[in-house]
Amino acid sequence: MNKRIKYLISAIIIIVTEVFIEFYVHDNFIRPYAGDILVVFVLYFSYKTLFPKKNKNLPIYIFIFSVIVEILQGINIMDILGLGDITFFRILLGTNFDIKDILCYLVGCVILYYIENKNIK
């Protein structure tokens, strides 16, 4: 099977998992932590669908992007842009800054870094 198809299927499975977590899991671990770790995997597999070549720094770029989005949440970018009342954008970008989210992104990106670099010499 084509690598791009595998990456696309992986991204879709993780997105479906994220949606399931959002609507059906209301606990103190999976939803707040595992969900945030999975977000970086969605970004990773979505990128790899378009650009399947190995990129040893991709997890670092994803982490930086994730931190920037989290900081934008902290300055209430949704309200600044006038998008605060649009549910789609509130879900897509999030609305609350939390340092624990950044730590979850870091955990996910460390895992991705290992995956992306395990065969690079």
mmCIF file of C-alpha atoms in Angstrom:
data_model
loop_
_atom_site.group_PDB
_atom_site.id
_atom_site.type_symbol
_atom_site.label_atom_id
_atom_site.label_comp_id
_atom_site.label_asym_id
_atom_site.label_seq_id
_atom_site.Cartn_x
_atom_site.Cartn_y
_atom_site.Cartn_z
ATOM 1 C CA MET A 1 0.000 0.000 0.000
ATOM 2 C CA ASN A 2 1.200 3.501 -0.820
ATOM 3 C CA LYS A 3 2.818 5.306 2.149
ATOM 4 C CA ARG A 4 0.586 8.331 1.651
ATOM 5 C CA ILE A 5 -2.531 6.183 1.950
ATOM 6 C CA LYS A 6 -1.208 4.633 5.171
ATOM 7 C CA TYR A 7 -0.495 8.088 6.601
ATOM 8 C CA LEU A 8 -3.937 9.346 5.564
ATOM 9 C CA ILE A 9 -5.679 6.348 7.125
ATOM 10 C CA SER A 10 -3.640 6.845 10.306
ATOM 11 C CA ALA A 11 -4.618 10.532 10.453
ATOM 12 C CA ILE A 12 -8.297 9.695 9.939
ATOM 13 C CA ILE A 13 -8.238 7.009 12.642
ATOM 14 C CA ILE A 14 -6.672 9.418 15.124
ATOM 15 C CA ILE A 15 -9.137 12.185 14.221
ATOM 16 C CA VAL A 16 -12.043 9.766 14.772
ATOM 17 C CA THR A 17 -10.447 8.770 18.091
ATOM 18 C CA GLU A 18 -10.166 12.452 19.064
ATOM 19 C CA VAL A 19 -13.829 13.055 18.220
ATOM 20 C CA PHE A 20 -14.819 9.981 20.248
ATOM 21 C CA ILE A 21 -12.771 11.254 23.204
ATOM 22 C CA GLU A 22 -14.338 14.717 22.896
ATOM 23 C CA PHE A 23 -17.912 13.443 23.000
ATOM 24 C CA TYR A 24 -17.784 10.262 25.075
ATOM 25 C CA VAL A 25 -14.840 10.322 27.472
ATOM 26 C CA HIS A 26 -15.291 12.518 30.513
ATOM 27 C CA ASP A 27 -12.480 11.549 32.828
ATOM 28 C CA ASN A 28 -9.444 13.205 34.385
ATOM 29 C CA PHE A 29 -6.745 11.574 32.269
ATOM 30 C CA ILE A 30 -7.674 10.413 28.756
ATOM 31 C CA ARG A 31 -9.565 13.510 27.678
ATOM 32 C CA PRO A 32 -7.216 16.179 29.008
ATOM 33 C CA TYR A 33 -3.878 14.428 28.456
ATOM 34 C CA ALA A 34 -4.059 11.604 25.918
ATOM 35 C CA GLY A 35 -6.225 13.769 23.675
ATOM 36 C CA ASP A 36 -3.534 16.460 23.601
ATOM 37 C CA ILE A 37 -0.824 13.914 22.911
ATOM 38 C CA LEU A 38 -2.864 12.583 19.978
ATOM 39 C CA VAL A 39 -3.188 16.073 18.477
ATOM 40 C CA VAL A 40 0.474 16.066 17.481
ATOM 41 C CA PHE A 41 -0.006 12.674 15.827
ATOM 42 C CA VAL A 42 -2.850 14.109 13.736
ATOM 43 C CA LEU A 43 -0.540 16.921 12.617
ATOM 44 C CA TYR A 44 2.286 14.461 11.940
ATOM 45 C CA PHE A 45 0.272 11.996 9.853
ATOM 46 C CA SER A 46 -1.521 14.795 8.001
ATOM 47 C CA TYR A 47 1.827 16.322 7.030
ATOM 48 C CA LYS A 48 3.263 12.924 6.095
ATOM 49 C CA THR A 49 0.260 12.310 3.822
ATOM 50 C CA LEU A 50 1.398 15.267 1.720
ATOM 51 C CA PHE A 51 5.167 14.908 2.221
ATOM 52 C CA PRO A 52 6.034 11.270 3.038
ATOM 53 C CA LYS A 53 9.812 11.694 2.924
ATOM 54 C CA LYS A 54 11.612 11.387 6.268
ATOM 55 C CA ASN A 55 12.198 14.679 8.022
ATOM 56 C CA LYS A 56 14.177 14.266 11.220
ATOM 57 C CA ASN A 57 13.132 17.710 12.463
ATOM 58 C CA LEU A 58 9.402 17.382 11.747
ATOM 59 C CA PRO A 59 8.504 16.582 15.381
ATOM 60 C CA ILE A 60 10.373 19.713 16.479
ATOM 61 C CA TYR A 61 8.446 21.833 13.974
ATOM 62 C CA ILE A 62 5.166 20.290 15.129
ATOM 63 C CA PHE A 63 6.054 21.067 18.748
ATOM 64 C CA ILE A 64 6.871 24.691 17.905
ATOM 65 C CA PHE A 65 3.607 25.014 15.964
ATOM 66 C CA SER A 66 1.656 23.479 18.863
ATOM 67 C CA VAL A 67 3.232 25.854 21.378
ATOM 68 C CA ILE A 68 2.423 28.848 19.159
ATOM 69 C CA VAL A 69 -1.222 27.746 18.955
ATOM 70 C CA GLU A 70 -1.319 27.328 22.736
ATOM 71 C CA ILE A 71 0.142 30.819 23.236
ATOM 72 C CA LEU A 72 -2.451 32.225 20.825
ATOM 73 C CA GLN A 73 -5.099 30.617 23.023
ATOM 74 C CA GLY A 74 -3.544 32.408 25.992
ATOM 75 C CA ILE A 75 -3.978 35.813 24.355
ATOM 76 C CA ASN A 76 -7.579 34.963 23.358
ATOM 77 C CA ILE A 77 -6.875 35.081 19.631
ATOM 78 C CA MET A 78 -10.376 33.786 18.912
ATOM 79 C CA ASP A 79 -11.947 36.901 20.418
ATOM 80 C CA ILE A 80 -9.350 39.217 18.866
ATOM 81 C CA LEU A 81 -10.183 37.826 15.412
ATOM 82 C CA GLY A 82 -13.904 37.903 16.108
ATOM 83 C CA LEU A 83 -14.198 34.122 15.790
ATOM 84 C CA GLY A 84 -15.078 33.428 19.421
ATOM 85 C CA ASP A 85 -18.721 32.668 18.653
ATOM 86 C CA ILE A 86 -17.992 30.210 15.832
ATOM 87 C CA THR A 87 -17.918 26.683 17.258
ATOM 88 C CA PHE A 88 -15.816 25.238 14.417
ATOM 89 C CA PHE A 89 -12.922 27.632 15.091
ATOM 90 C CA ARG A 90 -13.227 27.263 18.864
ATOM 91 C CA ILE A 91 -12.809 23.501 18.464
ATOM 92 C CA LEU A 92 -10.092 23.767 15.813
ATOM 93 C CA LEU A 93 -7.846 26.241 17.641
ATOM 94 C CA GLY A 94 -9.002 25.810 21.215
ATOM 95 C CA THR A 95 -9.726 28.549 23.693
ATOM 96 C CA ASN A 96 -7.800 27.933 26.922
ATOM 97 C CA PHE A 97 -4.084 28.186 27.580
ATOM 98 C CA ASP A 98 -2.733 25.421 29.802
ATOM 99 C CA ILE A 99 0.940 24.638 30.398
ATOM 100 C CA LYS A 100 -0.040 20.959 30.815
ATOM 101 C CA ASP A 101 -1.140 20.964 27.168
ATOM 102 C CA ILE A 102 2.364 22.027 26.158
ATOM 103 C CA LEU A 103 3.811 19.185 28.228
ATOM 104 C CA CYS A 104 1.467 16.748 26.459
ATOM 105 C CA TYR A 105 2.571 18.105 23.080
ATOM 106 C CA LEU A 106 6.168 17.596 24.184
ATOM 107 C CA VAL A 107 5.494 13.963 25.136
ATOM 108 C CA GLY A 108 3.827 13.321 21.785
ATOM 109 C CA CYS A 109 6.638 15.006 19.875
ATOM 110 C CA VAL A 110 9.305 13.020 21.730
ATOM 111 C CA ILE A 111 7.523 9.840 20.644
ATOM 112 C CA LEU A 112 7.294 11.167 17.074
ATOM 113 C CA TYR A 113 10.967 12.161 17.128
ATOM 114 C CA TYR A 114 11.876 8.586 18.017
ATOM 115 C CA ILE A 115 9.610 7.216 15.265
ATOM 116 C CA GLU A 116 10.934 9.632 12.639
ATOM 117 C CA ASN A 117 14.594 9.089 13.540
ATOM 118 C CA LYS A 118 14.793 5.404 14.490
ATOM 119 C CA ASN A 119 16.165 4.387 11.085
ATOM 120 C CA ILE A 120 18.194 7.499 10.263
ATOM 121 C CA LYS A 121 21.906 7.030 10.803
#
